[in-house]
Amino acid sequence: PFELFCEKRSRKTKSNKIPARLDYRTISLKSNLKLKGRLASNLNEQTKISELWINLTTLKKHNKIMIPLNPAEYHLNKLRQADKIIDCELIKKNNKWYIYVTCQYNAPLQQINKIRAIDLGISRSITTVLLEPGKDLNKNSFLIIREGRKKQKLEQYDNLIAKLQNQHKFKQLKRIRENRKNFIEDQERKLAESIAKISNNAILGIGYPKEIKYRNYKGNGNKQMRKRLQKWSYNRLINYIIQSCEEKGIEAIKLNEYNTSKTCSNCNSKDTQRPYQNNWSLFHCNNCKITLNSDINASINQSKLIMRQVSLNQWASDEHAGIVNDYSQKSKSTKAQTKALLLDAQGFSPE
């Protein structure tokens, strides 16, 4: 059997050993597929057994073994499309041997004419705002993803895990925990792919909640928040989004979102209230008297951070010069644009 993963590192086995990664000095992929990289080499003779072989060095000097692989057409196409084959990794699972091949793909960068900022959250998984040249902010500029079905499924898993723990059924408990982990990673990858699909021709900024778990230390009086943060894998989701964007040639960067939830996106004042009227979803500015959804306010501030953190002149060509000036004007004044958001301060909630 043959499996192909891109830049995936294996976990420790039961013996606490991580399988060694093999480079061109100890292993080579032999085929007539015209593969690229020092690891790839041509197969001298045609064979009907397999289109892909590995030539593996043994402990005996000048002694190598040839092993036929059983790749699917999907894996062969991935290898053909690869710009470079970097290394391999031999893995043993359930008394079967697999080979993981690390491939490098070069995706051409897309032309940038939009800015998309993403604010991550626990209750609302993603809140994103899109800035386009010549257009004011409106309801269609925002998207809020709550992932209600995913949370219901995780609640079912958590109840089942608690039940199995009380019954001391540890074999089933291990399997259910693994299923829960795989379900979360699968949902996060699908979410990352959907974000990449709607971010064509945009520079993407993702708010990184730096030290949020550190600030909610044990003994701070907010035990419930600590429990919620322990289950929030924001760093993995950010990496999935960046990886999905890189595959499409979309530039994605991490943003330090410190104080973006406390600063007014309309007047940049920090004289604000959150929660407002005992509602954490609302944000109120005492300076300009504006009331917004808190996640929307944070996403607008993060779109401004993109313009501050990234030098737009570096990626904007001559034909994009007008876009740069347009964004600069948008960042100076957002009062007229945010008036449309006052109608529905609870947020716009497409699932």
PDB file of C-alpha atoms in Angstrom, residues 75-245:
ATOM      1  CA  HIS A  75      -1.001   9.307  -5.883  1.00  0.00           C
ATOM      2  CA  LEU A  76       0.689   8.937  -9.273  1.00  0.00           C
ATOM      3  CA  ASN A  77      -0.902  12.190 -10.465  1.00  0.00           C
ATOM      4  CA  LYS A  78       0.251  13.951  -7.287  1.00  0.00           C
ATOM      5  CA  LEU A  79       3.800  12.751  -7.883  1.00  0.00           C
ATOM      6  CA  ARG A  80       3.710  13.884 -11.531  1.00  0.00           C
ATOM      7  CA  GLN A  81       2.482  17.350 -10.506  1.00  0.00           C
ATOM      8  CA  ALA A  82       5.145  17.761  -7.804  1.00  0.00           C
ATOM      9  CA  ASP A  83       7.888  20.272  -8.549  1.00  0.00           C
ATOM     10  CA  LYS A  84      10.225  18.409  -6.241  1.00  0.00           C
ATOM     11  CA  ILE A  85      10.240  15.218  -4.156  1.00  0.00           C
ATOM     12  CA  ILE A  86      11.993  16.030  -0.891  1.00  0.00           C
ATOM     13  CA  ASP A  87      12.155  12.891   1.263  1.00  0.00           C
ATOM     14  CA  CYS A  88      10.317   9.748   2.358  1.00  0.00           C
ATOM     15  CA  GLU A  89       9.309   8.061   5.575  1.00  0.00           C
ATOM     16  CA  LEU A  90       8.671   4.368   6.244  1.00  0.00           C
ATOM     17  CA  ILE A  91       5.768   3.649   8.595  1.00  0.00           C
ATOM     18  CA  LYS A  92       4.479   0.372  10.005  1.00  0.00           C
ATOM     19  CA  LYS A  93       0.743   0.232  10.773  1.00  0.00           C
ATOM     20  CA  ASN A  94      -1.172  -2.898  11.726  1.00  0.00           C
ATOM     21  CA  ASN A  95       1.630  -5.151  10.458  1.00  0.00           C
ATOM     22  CA  LYS A  96       1.700  -3.364   7.096  1.00  0.00           C
ATOM     23  CA  TRP A  97       4.358  -1.053   5.738  1.00  0.00           C
ATOM     24  CA  TYR A  98       3.567   2.323   4.196  1.00  0.00           C
ATOM     25  CA  ILE A  99       5.736   4.997   2.660  1.00  0.00           C
ATOM     26  CA  TYR A 100       5.011   8.701   3.143  1.00  0.00           C
ATOM     27  CA  VAL A 101       6.414  10.919   0.404  1.00  0.00           C
ATOM     28  CA  THR A 102       6.970  14.631   1.001  1.00  0.00           C
ATOM     29  CA  CYS A 103       6.393  16.654  -2.161  1.00  0.00           C
ATOM     30  CA  GLN A 104       6.919  20.325  -2.914  1.00  0.00           C
ATOM     31  CA  TYR A 105       4.487  22.226  -5.134  1.00  0.00           C
ATOM     32  CA  ASN A 106       5.053  25.738  -6.429  1.00  0.00           C
ATOM     33  CA  ALA A 107       1.805  27.666  -6.871  1.00  0.00           C
ATOM     34  CA  PRO A 108       1.896  30.990  -8.767  1.00  0.00           C
ATOM     35  CA  LEU A 109       0.810  33.923  -6.604  1.00  0.00           C
ATOM     36  CA  GLN A 110      -2.524  35.468  -7.460  1.00  0.00           C
ATOM     37  CA  GLN A 111      -2.889  39.147  -8.254  1.00  0.00           C
ATOM     38  CA  ILE A 112      -4.158  41.019  -5.207  1.00  0.00           C
ATOM     39  CA  ASN A 113      -7.062  43.443  -5.468  1.00  0.00           C
ATOM     40  CA  LYS A 114      -8.917  42.732  -2.194  1.00  0.00           C
ATOM     41  CA  ILE A 115      -8.259  42.408   1.523  1.00  0.00           C
ATOM     42  CA  ARG A 116      -9.899  39.768   3.713  1.00  0.00           C
ATOM     43  CA  ALA A 117      -9.496  39.710   7.507  1.00  0.00           C
ATOM     44  CA  ILE A 118     -10.508  36.760   9.717  1.00  0.00           C
ATOM     45  CA  ASP A 119     -11.342  36.846  13.405  1.00  0.00           C
ATOM     46  CA  LEU A 120     -11.386  33.436  15.112  1.00  0.00           C
ATOM     47  CA  GLY A 121     -13.650  32.654  18.038  1.00  0.00           C
ATOM     48  CA  ILE A 122     -15.142  29.895  20.170  1.00  0.00           C
ATOM     49  CA  SER A 123     -18.865  30.619  19.844  1.00  0.00           C
ATOM     50  CA  ARG A 124     -18.466  31.889  16.274  1.00  0.00           C
ATOM     51  CA  SER A 125     -15.703  29.897  14.633  1.00  0.00           C
ATOM     52  CA  ILE A 126     -14.932  32.501  11.979  1.00  0.00           C
ATOM     53  CA  THR A 127     -15.949  36.102  11.352  1.00  0.00           C
ATOM     54  CA  THR A 128     -14.520  37.567   8.177  1.00  0.00           C
ATOM     55  CA  VAL A 129     -14.705  40.960   6.443  1.00  0.00           C
ATOM     56  CA  LEU A 130     -13.862  41.658   2.810  1.00  0.00           C
ATOM     57  CA  LEU A 131     -12.603  45.056   1.627  1.00  0.00           C
ATOM     58  CA  GLU A 132     -12.949  45.755  -2.082  1.00  0.00           C
ATOM     59  CA  PRO A 133     -11.873  48.898  -3.955  1.00  0.00           C
ATOM     60  CA  GLY A 134     -14.684  51.321  -4.701  1.00  0.00           C
ATOM     61  CA  LYS A 135     -17.201  49.542  -2.434  1.00  0.00           C
ATOM     62  CA  ASP A 136     -18.449  50.503   1.015  1.00  0.00           C
ATOM     63  CA  LEU A 137     -18.917  47.984   3.799  1.00  0.00           C
ATOM     64  CA  ASN A 138     -22.357  46.360   3.902  1.00  0.00           C
ATOM     65  CA  LYS A 139     -23.957  43.118   5.012  1.00  0.00           C
ATOM     66  CA  ASN A 140     -22.498  41.214   2.070  1.00  0.00           C
ATOM     67  CA  SER A 141     -18.991  42.236   3.153  1.00  0.00           C
ATOM     68  CA  PHE A 142     -19.237  40.011   6.251  1.00  0.00           C
ATOM     69  CA  LEU A 143     -19.536  36.314   6.850  1.00  0.00           C
ATOM     70  CA  ILE A 144     -20.038  34.594  10.205  1.00  0.00           C
ATOM     71  CA  ILE A 145     -19.569  30.825  10.479  1.00  0.00           C
ATOM     72  CA  ARG A 146     -20.856  29.196  13.669  1.00  0.00           C
ATOM     73  CA  GLU A 147     -20.462  25.448  12.890  1.00  0.00           C
ATOM     74  CA  GLY A 148     -23.511  24.449  14.922  1.00  0.00           C
ATOM     75  CA  ARG A 149     -23.631  20.860  13.631  1.00  0.00           C
ATOM     76  CA  LYS A 150     -19.978  20.323  14.490  1.00  0.00           C
ATOM     77  CA  LYS A 151     -20.552  21.478  18.074  1.00  0.00           C
ATOM     78  CA  GLN A 152     -23.542  19.149  18.437  1.00  0.00           C
ATOM     79  CA  LYS A 153     -21.438  16.217  17.212  1.00  0.00           C
ATOM     80  CA  LEU A 154     -18.607  17.091  19.615  1.00  0.00           C
ATOM     81  CA  GLU A 155     -21.080  17.273  22.487  1.00  0.00           C
ATOM     82  CA  GLN A 156     -22.234  13.740  21.631  1.00  0.00           C
ATOM     83  CA  TYR A 157     -18.610  12.567  21.604  1.00  0.00           C
ATOM     84  CA  ASP A 158     -17.932  14.233  24.975  1.00  0.00           C
ATOM     85  CA  ASN A 159     -20.987  12.601  26.579  1.00  0.00           C
ATOM     86  CA  LEU A 160     -19.978   9.204  25.218  1.00  0.00           C
ATOM     87  CA  ILE A 161     -16.388   9.641  26.461  1.00  0.00           C
ATOM     88  CA  ALA A 162     -17.625  10.559  29.947  1.00  0.00           C
ATOM     89  CA  LYS A 163     -19.888   7.490  29.964  1.00  0.00           C
ATOM     90  CA  LEU A 164     -17.074   5.132  28.922  1.00  0.00           C
ATOM     91  CA  GLN A 165     -14.762   6.613  31.555  1.00  0.00           C
ATOM     92  CA  ASN A 166     -17.289   5.828  34.283  1.00  0.00           C
ATOM     93  CA  GLN A 167     -17.677   2.293  32.944  1.00  0.00           C
ATOM     94  CA  HIS A 168     -13.868   1.785  32.715  1.00  0.00           C
ATOM     95  CA  LYS A 169     -14.110   0.621  29.089  1.00  0.00           C
ATOM     96  CA  PHE A 170     -10.683   1.845  28.101  1.00  0.00           C
ATOM     97  CA  LYS A 171     -10.359   0.113  24.711  1.00  0.00           C
ATOM     98  CA  GLN A 172     -13.569   1.675  23.440  1.00  0.00           C
ATOM     99  CA  LEU A 173     -12.589   4.960  25.085  1.00  0.00           C
ATOM    100  CA  LYS A 174      -9.326   5.063  23.134  1.00  0.00           C
ATOM    101  CA  ARG A 175     -11.141   4.434  19.851  1.00  0.00           C
ATOM    102  CA  ILE A 176     -13.800   7.093  20.514  1.00  0.00           C
ATOM    103  CA  ARG A 177     -11.152   9.677  21.426  1.00  0.00           C
ATOM    104  CA  GLU A 178      -9.318   8.937  18.191  1.00  0.00           C
ATOM    105  CA  ASN A 179     -12.577   9.284  16.229  1.00  0.00           C
ATOM    106  CA  ARG A 180     -13.253  12.615  17.932  1.00  0.00           C
ATOM    107  CA  LYS A 181      -9.792  13.914  17.069  1.00  0.00           C
ATOM    108  CA  ASN A 182     -10.111  12.804  13.431  1.00  0.00           C
ATOM    109  CA  PHE A 183     -13.557  14.413  13.167  1.00  0.00           C
ATOM    110  CA  ILE A 184     -12.252  17.768  14.444  1.00  0.00           C
ATOM    111  CA  GLU A 185      -9.259  17.760  12.085  1.00  0.00           C
ATOM    112  CA  ASP A 186     -11.470  16.815   9.125  1.00  0.00           C
ATOM    113  CA  GLN A 187     -13.917  19.647   9.876  1.00  0.00           C
ATOM    114  CA  GLU A 188     -11.084  22.145  10.301  1.00  0.00           C
ATOM    115  CA  ARG A 189      -9.540  21.161   6.972  1.00  0.00           C
ATOM    116  CA  LYS A 190     -12.901  21.525   5.219  1.00  0.00           C
ATOM    117  CA  LEU A 191     -13.385  24.920   6.849  1.00  0.00           C
ATOM    118  CA  ALA A 192      -9.909  26.017   5.745  1.00  0.00           C
ATOM    119  CA  GLU A 193     -10.619  24.931   2.163  1.00  0.00           C
ATOM    120  CA  SER A 194     -13.903  26.871   2.110  1.00  0.00           C
ATOM    121  CA  ILE A 195     -12.103  30.017   3.325  1.00  0.00           C
ATOM    122  CA  ALA A 196      -9.479  29.618   0.597  1.00  0.00           C
ATOM    123  CA  LYS A 197     -12.216  29.283  -2.063  1.00  0.00           C
ATOM    124  CA  ILE A 198     -13.786  32.630  -1.170  1.00  0.00           C
ATOM    125  CA  SER A 199     -10.430  34.444  -0.889  1.00  0.00           C
ATOM    126  CA  ASN A 200      -9.300  34.461  -4.506  1.00  0.00           C
ATOM    127  CA  ASN A 201      -7.304  37.565  -5.483  1.00  0.00           C
ATOM    128  CA  ALA A 202      -7.173  38.728  -1.864  1.00  0.00           C
ATOM    129  CA  ILE A 203      -4.498  39.058   0.774  1.00  0.00           C
ATOM    130  CA  LEU A 204      -5.681  37.168   3.839  1.00  0.00           C
ATOM    131  CA  GLY A 205      -4.989  38.233   7.430  1.00  0.00           C
ATOM    132  CA  ILE A 206      -5.831  35.835  10.284  1.00  0.00           C
ATOM    133  CA  GLY A 207      -6.046  37.098  13.839  1.00  0.00           C
ATOM    134  CA  TYR A 208      -3.775  35.108  16.153  1.00  0.00           C
ATOM    135  CA  PRO A 209      -4.961  35.166  19.802  1.00  0.00           C
ATOM    136  CA  LYS A 210      -1.456  35.229  21.230  1.00  0.00           C
ATOM    137  CA  GLU A 211      -1.096  34.153  24.888  1.00  0.00           C
ATOM    138  CA  ILE A 212      -4.870  33.898  25.351  1.00  0.00           C
ATOM    139  CA  LYS A 213      -4.476  30.597  27.208  1.00  0.00           C
ATOM    140  CA  TYR A 214      -1.603  31.991  29.245  1.00  0.00           C
ATOM    141  CA  ARG A 215      -3.674  34.975  30.373  1.00  0.00           C
ATOM    142  CA  ASN A 216      -6.467  32.639  31.500  1.00  0.00           C
ATOM    143  CA  TYR A 217      -4.243  30.942  34.064  1.00  0.00           C
ATOM    144  CA  LYS A 218      -5.447  28.594  36.783  1.00  0.00           C
ATOM    145  CA  GLY A 219      -6.824  30.563  39.694  1.00  0.00           C
ATOM    146  CA  ASN A 220      -7.989  33.630  37.776  1.00  0.00           C
ATOM    147  CA  GLY A 221     -11.599  32.912  38.747  1.00  0.00           C
ATOM    148  CA  ASN A 222     -12.789  31.958  35.248  1.00  0.00           C
ATOM    149  CA  LYS A 223     -12.774  28.166  35.258  1.00  0.00           C
ATOM    150  CA  GLN A 224     -15.451  27.867  32.584  1.00  0.00           C
ATOM    151  CA  MET A 225     -13.437  29.950  30.103  1.00  0.00           C
ATOM    152  CA  ARG A 226     -10.315  27.838  30.716  1.00  0.00           C
ATOM    153  CA  LYS A 227     -12.261  24.678  29.892  1.00  0.00           C
ATOM    154  CA  ARG A 228     -13.485  26.183  26.641  1.00  0.00           C
ATOM    155  CA  LEU A 229     -10.001  27.379  25.687  1.00  0.00           C
ATOM    156  CA  GLN A 230      -8.470  23.950  26.302  1.00  0.00           C
ATOM    157  CA  LYS A 231     -10.638  22.505  23.530  1.00  0.00           C
ATOM    158  CA  TRP A 232      -9.970  25.357  21.093  1.00  0.00           C
ATOM    159  CA  SER A 233      -7.243  24.404  18.622  1.00  0.00           C
ATOM    160  CA  TYR A 234      -6.894  27.838  17.003  1.00  0.00           C
ATOM    161  CA  ASN A 235      -3.238  27.413  16.021  1.00  0.00           C
ATOM    162  CA  ARG A 236      -3.949  24.239  14.038  1.00  0.00           C
ATOM    163  CA  LEU A 237      -6.869  25.911  12.244  1.00  0.00           C
ATOM    164  CA  ILE A 238      -4.680  28.885  11.325  1.00  0.00           C
ATOM    165  CA  ASN A 239      -2.039  26.551   9.890  1.00  0.00           C
ATOM    166  CA  TYR A 240      -4.692  24.686   7.870  1.00  0.00           C
ATOM    167  CA  ILE A 241      -6.010  27.970   6.442  1.00  0.00           C
ATOM    168  CA  ILE A 242      -2.508  29.164   5.521  1.00  0.00           C
ATOM    169  CA  GLN A 243      -1.726  25.801   3.902  1.00  0.00           C
ATOM    170  CA  SER A 244      -4.969  25.805   1.863  1.00  0.00           C
ATOM    171  CA  CYS A 245      -4.273  29.377   0.724  1.00  0.00           C
TER     172      CYS A 245
END
